[in-house]
Coordinates of C-alpha atoms and ligand atoms in Angstrom, one line a residue:
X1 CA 149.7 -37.3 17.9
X2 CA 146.4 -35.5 17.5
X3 CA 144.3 -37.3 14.5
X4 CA 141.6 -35.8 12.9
X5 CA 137.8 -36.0 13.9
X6 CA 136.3 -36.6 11.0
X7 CA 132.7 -35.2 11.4
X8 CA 134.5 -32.3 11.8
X9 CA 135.9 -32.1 8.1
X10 CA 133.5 -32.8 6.3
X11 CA 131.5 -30.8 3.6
X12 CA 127.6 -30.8 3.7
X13 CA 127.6 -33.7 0.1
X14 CA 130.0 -35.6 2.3
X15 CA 127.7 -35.9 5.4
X16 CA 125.0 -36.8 2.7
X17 CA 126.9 -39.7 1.3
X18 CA 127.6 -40.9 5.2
X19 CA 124.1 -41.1 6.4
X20 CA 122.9 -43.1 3.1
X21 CA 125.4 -45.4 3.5
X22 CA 124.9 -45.8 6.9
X23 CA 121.1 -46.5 6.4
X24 CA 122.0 -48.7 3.4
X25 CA 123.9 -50.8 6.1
X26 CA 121.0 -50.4 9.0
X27 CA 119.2 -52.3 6.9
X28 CA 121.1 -54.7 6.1
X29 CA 122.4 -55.2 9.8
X30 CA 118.2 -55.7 10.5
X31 CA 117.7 -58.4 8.2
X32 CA 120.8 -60.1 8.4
X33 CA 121.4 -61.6 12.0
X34 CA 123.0 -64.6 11.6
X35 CA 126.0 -66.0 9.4
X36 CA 123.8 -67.9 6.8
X37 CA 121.4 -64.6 6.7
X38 CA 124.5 -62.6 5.8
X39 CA 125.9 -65.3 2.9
X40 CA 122.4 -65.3 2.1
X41 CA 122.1 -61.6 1.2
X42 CA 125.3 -61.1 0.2
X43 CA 125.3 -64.0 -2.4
X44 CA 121.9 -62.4 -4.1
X45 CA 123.4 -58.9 -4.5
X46 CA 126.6 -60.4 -5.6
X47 CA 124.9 -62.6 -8.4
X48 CA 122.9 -58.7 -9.4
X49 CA 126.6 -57.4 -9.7
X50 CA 127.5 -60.0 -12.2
X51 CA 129.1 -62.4 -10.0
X52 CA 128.9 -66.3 -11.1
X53 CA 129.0 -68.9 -8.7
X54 CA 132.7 -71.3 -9.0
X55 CA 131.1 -74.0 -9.1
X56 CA 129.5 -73.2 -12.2
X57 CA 132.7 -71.5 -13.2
X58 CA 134.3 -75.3 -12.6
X59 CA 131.4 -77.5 -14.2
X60 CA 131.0 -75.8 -17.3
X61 CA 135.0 -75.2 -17.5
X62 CA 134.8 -71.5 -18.1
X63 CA 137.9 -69.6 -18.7
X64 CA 138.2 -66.6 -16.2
X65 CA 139.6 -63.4 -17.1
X66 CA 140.8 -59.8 -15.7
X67 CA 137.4 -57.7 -14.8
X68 CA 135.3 -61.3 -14.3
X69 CA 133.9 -62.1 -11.0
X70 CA 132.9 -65.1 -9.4
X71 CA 132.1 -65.9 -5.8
X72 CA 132.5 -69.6 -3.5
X73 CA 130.4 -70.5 -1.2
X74 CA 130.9 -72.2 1.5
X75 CA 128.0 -74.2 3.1
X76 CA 125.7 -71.2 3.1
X77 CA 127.6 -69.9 5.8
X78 CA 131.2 -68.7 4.7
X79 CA 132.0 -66.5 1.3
X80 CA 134.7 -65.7 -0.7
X81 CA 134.3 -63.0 -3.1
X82 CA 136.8 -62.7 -6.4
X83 CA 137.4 -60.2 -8.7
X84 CA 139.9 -61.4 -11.3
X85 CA 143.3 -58.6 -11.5
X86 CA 145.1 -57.8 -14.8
X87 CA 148.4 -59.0 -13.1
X88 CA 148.7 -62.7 -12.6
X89 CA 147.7 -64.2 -9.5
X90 CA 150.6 -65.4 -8.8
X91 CA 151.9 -62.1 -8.1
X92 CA 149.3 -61.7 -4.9
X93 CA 146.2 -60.6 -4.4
X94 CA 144.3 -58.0 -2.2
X95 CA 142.6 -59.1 -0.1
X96 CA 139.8 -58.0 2.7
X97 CA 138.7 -60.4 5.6
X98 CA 136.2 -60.0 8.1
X99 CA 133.2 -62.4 9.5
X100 CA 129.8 -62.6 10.1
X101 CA 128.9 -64.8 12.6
X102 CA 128.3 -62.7 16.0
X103 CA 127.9 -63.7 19.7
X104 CA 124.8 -65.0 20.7
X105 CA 122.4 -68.0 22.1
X106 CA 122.0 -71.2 20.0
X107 CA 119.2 -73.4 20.8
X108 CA 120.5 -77.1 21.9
X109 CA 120.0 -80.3 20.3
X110 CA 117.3 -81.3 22.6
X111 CA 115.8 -77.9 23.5
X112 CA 112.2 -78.2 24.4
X113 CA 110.5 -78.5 27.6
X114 CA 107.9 -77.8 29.9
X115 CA 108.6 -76.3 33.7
X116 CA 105.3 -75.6 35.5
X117 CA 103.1 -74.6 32.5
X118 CA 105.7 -73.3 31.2
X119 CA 107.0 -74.1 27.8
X120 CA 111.2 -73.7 27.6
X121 CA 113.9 -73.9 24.9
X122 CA 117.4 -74.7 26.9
X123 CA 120.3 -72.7 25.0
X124 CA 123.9 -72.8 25.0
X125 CA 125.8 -69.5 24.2
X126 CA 128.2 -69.4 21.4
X127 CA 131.1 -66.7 21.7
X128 CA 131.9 -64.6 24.5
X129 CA 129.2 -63.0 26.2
X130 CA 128.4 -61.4 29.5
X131 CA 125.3 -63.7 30.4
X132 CA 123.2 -60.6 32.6
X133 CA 122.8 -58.8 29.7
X134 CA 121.1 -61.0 27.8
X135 CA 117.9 -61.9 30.0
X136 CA 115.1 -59.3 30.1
X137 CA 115.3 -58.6 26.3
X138 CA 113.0 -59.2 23.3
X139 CA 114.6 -62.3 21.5
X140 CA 114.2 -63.3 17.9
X141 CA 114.6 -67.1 16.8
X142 CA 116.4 -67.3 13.5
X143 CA 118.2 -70.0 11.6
X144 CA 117.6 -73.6 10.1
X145 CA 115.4 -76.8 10.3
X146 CA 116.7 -79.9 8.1
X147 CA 114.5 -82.4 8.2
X148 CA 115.8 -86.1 7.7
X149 CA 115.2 -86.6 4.2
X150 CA 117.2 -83.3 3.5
X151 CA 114.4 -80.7 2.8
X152 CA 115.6 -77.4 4.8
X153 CA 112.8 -74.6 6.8
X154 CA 114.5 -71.6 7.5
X155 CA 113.2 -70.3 10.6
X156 CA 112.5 -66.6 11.8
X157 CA 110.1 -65.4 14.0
X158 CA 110.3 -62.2 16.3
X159 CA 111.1 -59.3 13.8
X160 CA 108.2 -58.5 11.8
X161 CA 106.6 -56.5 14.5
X162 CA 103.1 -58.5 14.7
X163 CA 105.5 -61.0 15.3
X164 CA 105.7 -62.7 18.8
X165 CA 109.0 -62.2 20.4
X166 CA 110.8 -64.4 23.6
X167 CA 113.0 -64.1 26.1
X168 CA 114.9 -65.3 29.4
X169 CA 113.9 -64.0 32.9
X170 CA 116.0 -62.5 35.2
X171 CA 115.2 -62.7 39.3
X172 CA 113.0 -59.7 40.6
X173 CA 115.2 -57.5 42.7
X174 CA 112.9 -58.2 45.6
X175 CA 114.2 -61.7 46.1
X176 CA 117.8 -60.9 44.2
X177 CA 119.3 -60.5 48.0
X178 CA 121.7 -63.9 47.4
X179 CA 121.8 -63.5 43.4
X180 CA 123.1 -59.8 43.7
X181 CA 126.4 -61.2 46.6
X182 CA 127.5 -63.3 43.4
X183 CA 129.8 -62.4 41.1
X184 CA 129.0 -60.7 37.8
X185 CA 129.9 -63.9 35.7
X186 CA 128.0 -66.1 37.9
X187 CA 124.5 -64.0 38.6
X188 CA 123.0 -65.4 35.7
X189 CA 124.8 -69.0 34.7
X190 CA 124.6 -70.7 31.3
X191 CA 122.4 -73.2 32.5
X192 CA 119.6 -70.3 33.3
X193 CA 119.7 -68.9 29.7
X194 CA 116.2 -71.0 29.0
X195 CA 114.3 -69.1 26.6
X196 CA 110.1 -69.1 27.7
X197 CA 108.0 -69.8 24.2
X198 CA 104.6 -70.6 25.6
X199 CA 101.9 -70.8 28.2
X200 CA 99.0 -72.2 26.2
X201 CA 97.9 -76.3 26.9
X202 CA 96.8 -78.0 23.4
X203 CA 92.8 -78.7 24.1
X204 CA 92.2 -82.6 25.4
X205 CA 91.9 -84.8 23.2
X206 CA 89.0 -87.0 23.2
X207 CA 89.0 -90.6 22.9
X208 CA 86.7 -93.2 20.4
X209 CA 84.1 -92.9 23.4
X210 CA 84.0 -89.0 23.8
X211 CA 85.8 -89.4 26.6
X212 CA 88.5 -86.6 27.2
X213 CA 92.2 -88.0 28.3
X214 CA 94.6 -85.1 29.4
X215 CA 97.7 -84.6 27.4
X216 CA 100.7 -84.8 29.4
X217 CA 102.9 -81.6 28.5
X218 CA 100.3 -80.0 27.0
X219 CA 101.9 -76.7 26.6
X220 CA 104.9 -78.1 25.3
X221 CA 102.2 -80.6 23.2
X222 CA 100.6 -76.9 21.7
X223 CA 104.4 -75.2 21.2
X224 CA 104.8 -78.2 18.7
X225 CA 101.8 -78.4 17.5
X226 CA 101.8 -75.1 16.5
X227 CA 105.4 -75.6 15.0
X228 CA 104.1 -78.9 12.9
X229 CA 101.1 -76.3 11.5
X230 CA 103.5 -73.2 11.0
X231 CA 107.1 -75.0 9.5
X232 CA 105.9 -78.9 9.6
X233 CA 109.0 -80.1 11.6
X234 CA 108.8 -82.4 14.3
X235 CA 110.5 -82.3 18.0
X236 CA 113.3 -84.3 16.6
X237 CA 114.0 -82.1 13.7
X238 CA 115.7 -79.9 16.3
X239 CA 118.2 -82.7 16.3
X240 CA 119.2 -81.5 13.0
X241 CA 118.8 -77.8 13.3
X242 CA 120.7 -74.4 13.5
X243 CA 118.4 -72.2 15.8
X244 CA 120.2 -68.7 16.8
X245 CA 118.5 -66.6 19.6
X246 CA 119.3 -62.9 18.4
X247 CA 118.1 -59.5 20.0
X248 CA 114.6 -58.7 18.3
X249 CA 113.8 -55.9 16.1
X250 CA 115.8 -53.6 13.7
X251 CA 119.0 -51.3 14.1
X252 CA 117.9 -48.0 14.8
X253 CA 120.2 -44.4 14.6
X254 CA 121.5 -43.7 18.1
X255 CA 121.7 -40.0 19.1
X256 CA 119.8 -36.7 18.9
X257 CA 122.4 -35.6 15.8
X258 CA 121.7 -39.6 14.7
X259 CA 125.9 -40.0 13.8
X260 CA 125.8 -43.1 15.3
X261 CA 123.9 -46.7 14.5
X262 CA 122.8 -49.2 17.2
X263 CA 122.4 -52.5 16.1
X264 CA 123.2 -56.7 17.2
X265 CA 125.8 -57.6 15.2
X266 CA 128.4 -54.8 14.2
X267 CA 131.2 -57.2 15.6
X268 CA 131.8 -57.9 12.3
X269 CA 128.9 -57.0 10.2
X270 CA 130.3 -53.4 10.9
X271 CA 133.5 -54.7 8.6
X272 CA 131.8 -57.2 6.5
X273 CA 128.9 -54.5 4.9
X274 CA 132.1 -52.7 3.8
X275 CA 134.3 -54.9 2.6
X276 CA 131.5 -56.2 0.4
X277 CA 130.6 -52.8 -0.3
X278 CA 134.2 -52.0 -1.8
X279 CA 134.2 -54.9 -3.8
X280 CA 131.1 -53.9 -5.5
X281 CA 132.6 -50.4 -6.1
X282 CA 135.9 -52.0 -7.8
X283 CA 136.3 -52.5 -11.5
X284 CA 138.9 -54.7 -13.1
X285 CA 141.6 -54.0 -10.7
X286 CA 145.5 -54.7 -11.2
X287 CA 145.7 -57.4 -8.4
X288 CA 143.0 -59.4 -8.0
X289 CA 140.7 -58.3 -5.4
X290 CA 138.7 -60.6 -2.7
X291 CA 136.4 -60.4 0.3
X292 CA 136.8 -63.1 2.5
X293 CA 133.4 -63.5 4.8
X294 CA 134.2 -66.2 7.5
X295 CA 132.5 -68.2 10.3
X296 CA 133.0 -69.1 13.8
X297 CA 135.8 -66.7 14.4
X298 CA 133.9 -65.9 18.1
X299 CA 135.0 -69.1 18.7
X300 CA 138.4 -69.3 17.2
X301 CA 137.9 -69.8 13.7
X302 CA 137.8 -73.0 13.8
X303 CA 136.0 -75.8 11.5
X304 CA 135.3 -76.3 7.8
X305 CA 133.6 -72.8 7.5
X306 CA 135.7 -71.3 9.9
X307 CA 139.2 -69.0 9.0
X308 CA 141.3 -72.5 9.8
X309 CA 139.6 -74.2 7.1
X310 CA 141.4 -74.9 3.5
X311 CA 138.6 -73.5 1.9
X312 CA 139.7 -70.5 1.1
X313 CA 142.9 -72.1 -0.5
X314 CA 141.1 -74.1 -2.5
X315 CA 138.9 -72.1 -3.8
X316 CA 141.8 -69.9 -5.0
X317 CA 143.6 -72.7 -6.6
X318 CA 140.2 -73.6 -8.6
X319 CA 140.3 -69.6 -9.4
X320 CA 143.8 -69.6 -10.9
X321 CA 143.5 -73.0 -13.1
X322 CA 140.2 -71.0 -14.3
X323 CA 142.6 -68.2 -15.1
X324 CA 144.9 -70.9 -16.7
X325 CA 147.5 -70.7 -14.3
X326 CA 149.0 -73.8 -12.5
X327 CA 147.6 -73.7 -9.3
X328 CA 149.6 -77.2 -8.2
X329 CA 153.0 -74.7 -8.4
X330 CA 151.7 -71.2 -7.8
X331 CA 148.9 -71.2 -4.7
X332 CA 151.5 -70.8 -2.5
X333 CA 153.2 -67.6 -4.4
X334 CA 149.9 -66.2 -4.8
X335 CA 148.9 -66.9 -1.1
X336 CA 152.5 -65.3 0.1
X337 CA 152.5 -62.6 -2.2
X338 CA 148.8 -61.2 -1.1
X339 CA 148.1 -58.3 1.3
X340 CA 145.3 -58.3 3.7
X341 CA 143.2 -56.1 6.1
X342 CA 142.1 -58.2 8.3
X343 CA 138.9 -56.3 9.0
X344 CA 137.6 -56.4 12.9
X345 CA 136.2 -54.4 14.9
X346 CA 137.9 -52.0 17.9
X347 CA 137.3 -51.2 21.1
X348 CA 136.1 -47.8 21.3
X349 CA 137.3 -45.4 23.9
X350 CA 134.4 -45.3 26.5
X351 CA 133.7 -42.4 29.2
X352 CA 132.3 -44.1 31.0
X353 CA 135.1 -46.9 31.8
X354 CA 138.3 -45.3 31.2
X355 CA 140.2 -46.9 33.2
X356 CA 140.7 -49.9 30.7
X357 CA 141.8 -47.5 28.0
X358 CA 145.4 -46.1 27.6
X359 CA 144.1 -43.0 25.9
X360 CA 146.8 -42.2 23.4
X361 CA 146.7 -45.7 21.8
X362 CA 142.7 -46.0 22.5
X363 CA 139.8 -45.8 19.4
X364 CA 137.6 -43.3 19.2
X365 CA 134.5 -42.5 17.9
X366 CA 134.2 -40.3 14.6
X367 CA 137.8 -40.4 14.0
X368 CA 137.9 -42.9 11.4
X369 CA 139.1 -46.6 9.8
X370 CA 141.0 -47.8 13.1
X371 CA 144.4 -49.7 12.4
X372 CA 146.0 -52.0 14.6
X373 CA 149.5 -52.9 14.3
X374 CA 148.9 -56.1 16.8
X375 CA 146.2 -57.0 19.4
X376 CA 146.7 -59.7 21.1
X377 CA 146.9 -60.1 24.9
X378 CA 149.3 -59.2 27.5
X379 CA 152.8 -59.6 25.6
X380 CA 151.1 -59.4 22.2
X381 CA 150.0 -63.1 22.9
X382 CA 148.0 -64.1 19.9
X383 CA 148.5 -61.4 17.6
X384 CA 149.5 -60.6 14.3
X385 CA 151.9 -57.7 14.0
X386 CA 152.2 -56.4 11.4
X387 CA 155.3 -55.1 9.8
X388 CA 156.5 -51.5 10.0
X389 CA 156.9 -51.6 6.2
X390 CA 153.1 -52.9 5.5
X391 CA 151.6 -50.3 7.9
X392 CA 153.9 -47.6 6.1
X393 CA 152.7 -48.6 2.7
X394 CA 148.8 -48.8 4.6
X395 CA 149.5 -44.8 5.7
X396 CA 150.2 -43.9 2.3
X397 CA 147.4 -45.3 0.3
X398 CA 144.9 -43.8 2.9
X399 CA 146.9 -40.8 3.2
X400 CA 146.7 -40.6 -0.7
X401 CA 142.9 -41.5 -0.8
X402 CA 142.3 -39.0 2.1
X403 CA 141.1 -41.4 4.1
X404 CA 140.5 -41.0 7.8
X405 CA 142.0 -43.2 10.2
X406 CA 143.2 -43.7 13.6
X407 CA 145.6 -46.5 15.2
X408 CA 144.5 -48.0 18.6
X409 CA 145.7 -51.0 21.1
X410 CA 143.0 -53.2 22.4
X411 CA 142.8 -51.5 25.6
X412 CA 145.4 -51.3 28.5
X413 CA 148.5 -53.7 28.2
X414 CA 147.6 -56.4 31.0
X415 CA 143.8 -55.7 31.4
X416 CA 143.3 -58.5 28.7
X417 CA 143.3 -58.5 24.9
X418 CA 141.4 -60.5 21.8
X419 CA 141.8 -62.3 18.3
X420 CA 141.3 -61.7 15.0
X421 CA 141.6 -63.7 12.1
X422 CA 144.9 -61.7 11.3
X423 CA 146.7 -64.6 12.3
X424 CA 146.1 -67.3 9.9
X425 CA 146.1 -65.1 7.0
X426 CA 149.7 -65.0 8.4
X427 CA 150.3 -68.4 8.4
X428 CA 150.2 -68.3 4.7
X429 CA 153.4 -65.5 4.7
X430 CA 151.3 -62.9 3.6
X431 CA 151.1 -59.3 4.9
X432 CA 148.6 -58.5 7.3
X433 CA 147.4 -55.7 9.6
X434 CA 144.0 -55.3 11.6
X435 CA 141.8 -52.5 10.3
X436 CA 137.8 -51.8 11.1
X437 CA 135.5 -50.0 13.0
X438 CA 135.4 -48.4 16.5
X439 CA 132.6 -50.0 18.8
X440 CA 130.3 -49.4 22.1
X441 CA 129.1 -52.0 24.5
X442 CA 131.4 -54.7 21.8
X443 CA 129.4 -58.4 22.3
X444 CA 126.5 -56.8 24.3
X445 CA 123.1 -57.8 22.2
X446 CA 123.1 -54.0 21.5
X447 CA 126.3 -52.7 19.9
X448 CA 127.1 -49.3 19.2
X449 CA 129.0 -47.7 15.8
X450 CA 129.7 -44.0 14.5
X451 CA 128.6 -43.5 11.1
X452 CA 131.4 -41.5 10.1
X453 CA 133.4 -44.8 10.7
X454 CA 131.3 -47.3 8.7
X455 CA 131.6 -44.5 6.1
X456 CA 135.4 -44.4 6.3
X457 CA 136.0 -47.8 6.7
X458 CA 134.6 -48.3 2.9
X459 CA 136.4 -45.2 1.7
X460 CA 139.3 -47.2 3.0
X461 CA 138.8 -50.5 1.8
X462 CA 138.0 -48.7 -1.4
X463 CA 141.8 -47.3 -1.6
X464 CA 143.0 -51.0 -0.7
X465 CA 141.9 -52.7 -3.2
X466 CA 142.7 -50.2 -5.7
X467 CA 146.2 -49.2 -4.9
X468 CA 147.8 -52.0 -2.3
Ligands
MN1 MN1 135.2 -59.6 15.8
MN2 MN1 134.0 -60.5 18.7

């Protein structure tokens, strides 16, 4: 089956609206790097858009009704977006799911230290990574301090660009002879992922008789000095903390022609920016319309702000007693009478590894909203599959909306497979099927989407919502 390349068809005002939308979604993907950054943003535009917060929504006992919309969120780091259908909710709602929390290095509790003058933060990675490619890069530190009585610093140094940046080392090829015989998982091991922060001793202190004492440490002794001056939070405040170690610096347009975006962070943020996008583009739909923004689905959705969690559930419950229905009798008909896209991002077809790709049922670049019936590995292990009848009713609406899409497997049958949070939207006995955008170099720090993708992939959520 040949599908369409959508740069291809389109008219001049329709390349115009693709490139503002894809620079309206570089930006975003610059400023928001980390799952809390994304709630973060998200939240404030929502709250512009005329979203209320539920918990207001439950304190003050407000009454909900078709058009209103009102978002939950969950710990900062996980968000549920509503807006209330004409048809009860009972009857189902659309739904759109994707997450923002991307691959990446977290600091650990007990990070700092100083080798040889050198001043070191010791890591552990969170989601699945290929370790090389992460040393040799400008790194940005982004995230959370909480301090023990409760008061919270957020943290980000490394993208404004007088700001310093970091990084981990990687061996110089001239004594890589024994590193280069290992195996690509093992030349650079989790334990080497130490991030260098500093160089600089603290000056000696001086004692009551002007005598000077050395500090012991005294680089580490100015790295916290500097952070007690800068954030006032002491070494053990990174007990309590939530430090990320990103890529530095912004998403930039990849390509002489500039159709395509490069960026840390498109597995899911390529999904996300849309769904959310949609949802501001919907007006008082027939069945109530939500965008689900989840956590920790890198590392299996689990945990209270993961896809796993009952949040979600409960937060629709408290929506339909708000819309005076009986949430105690009906959460479970609304749950199993919803339709999702799960919303996560493909594998694109690569030239330069096609060997992994079984090129009929592969992604590609520029050719639209990708659909995928299952993922999964090997025998489909893991995956949702979607019915025949759901992804027949999916071809119509984007049919009808002229969307552009394509369908794809998760490259060859026994090469090896992945995830989504298709699944457990399942596990409520609702209709499900993978949808989102094609990407390069997927969990690398520097990810790679086409523009005329992102584009559809909002056209398409647009049609969901609407007419699912
Ligand atoms: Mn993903
Ligand atoms: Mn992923």
């Amino acid at each position: 089956m040949e599908r369409p390349f959508a740069w291809k068809k389109y008219q001049k005002a329709e390349i115009e609206a693709v490139m503002a939308f894809a620079a309206e979604y570089r930006d975003f993907l610059s400023r928001c790097k980390t799952e809390r950054e994304c709630v973060s943003f998200f939240k404030s535009q929502a709250i512009k858009a005329g979203y209320r917060d539920l918990r207001d929504v439950i304190a003050q006992g407000i009454a909900l009704h078709p058009g209103d919309r009102v978002f939950a969120d969950n710990r900062g780091k996980c968000l549920a977006m509503y807006i209330i259908g004409t048809d009860p909710i009972e009857h189902g709602m659309n739904i759109l799911g994707a997450h923002i929390d991307s691959p990446r290095l977290d600091l650990k509790q007990d990070p700092l230290y100083e080798d040889t003058e050198m001043a070191m933060l010791n890591t552990h990675y969170y989601g699945g990574i290929k370790k090389y490619q992460w040393v040799t890069l400008p790194l940005a530190l982004h995230g959370v301090v909480v301090r023990k009585d409760g008061s919270r610093v957020d943290v980000c140094i490394g993208e404004d660009p007088d700001d310093p940046v970091f990084g981990v080392s990687d061996l110089l090829i001239h004594l890589s002879h024994e590193q280069l015989e290992k195996t690509a998982a093992k030349v650079i091991e989790g334990e080497a992922l130490n991030v260098l922060i500093g160089n600089r001793p603290v000056a000696d202190e001086t004692d009551e008789n002007g005598e000077k004492k050395e500090t012991k440490d005294a680089v580490k002794a100015n790295v916290l000095a500097l952070l007690r001056e800068k954030y006032n939070i002491d070494e053990e405040d990174f007990l309590s903390a939530e430090i990320e170690v990103v890529p530095a610096g912004p998403a930039r347009d990849y390509g002489l022609d500039r159709s395509m975006i490069m960026g840390y962070g498109h597995d899911d943020r390529s999904c996300a920016y849309p769904s959310f996008a949609a949802m501001l583009a919907i007006d008082a739909p027939r069945r109530t319309s939500v965008c689900l923004l989840t956590d920790k689905e890198e590392v299996g959705s689990i945990g209270s702000t993961g896809m796993h969690s009952r949040f979600f559930e409960n937060a629709t419950a408290e929506i339909m007693d708000a819309c005076g229905e009986d949430a105690s009798r009906k959460i479970r008909r609304a749950l199993a009478n919803s339709k999702a896209l799960s919303s996560d991002v493909s594998a694109a077809f690569d030239p330069n590894y096609p060997s992994v790709m079984e090129k009929q049922n592969a992604a590609f670049f520029g050719h639209g909203l990708v659909f995928n019936k299952y993922t999964g590995a090997r025998g489909k292990s893991g995956s949702n599959d979607a019915d025949a009848e759901y992804v027949a009713e999916m071809r119509r609406i984007m049919d009808d909306a002229g969307v552009f899409f394509q369908t794809a497997e998760l490259g060859k049958v026994d090469v090896g497979g992945g995830g989504t949070i298709a699944y457990i939207l399942g596990n409520y006995n609702m209709q499900v099927i993978d949808s989102g955008v094609a990407v390069l170099n997927m969990h690398a720090p520097w990810e790679i989407i086409s523009k005329a993708d992102l584009y559809e992939a909002r056209k398409g959520y647009i049609a969901f919502l609407k007419n699912a």
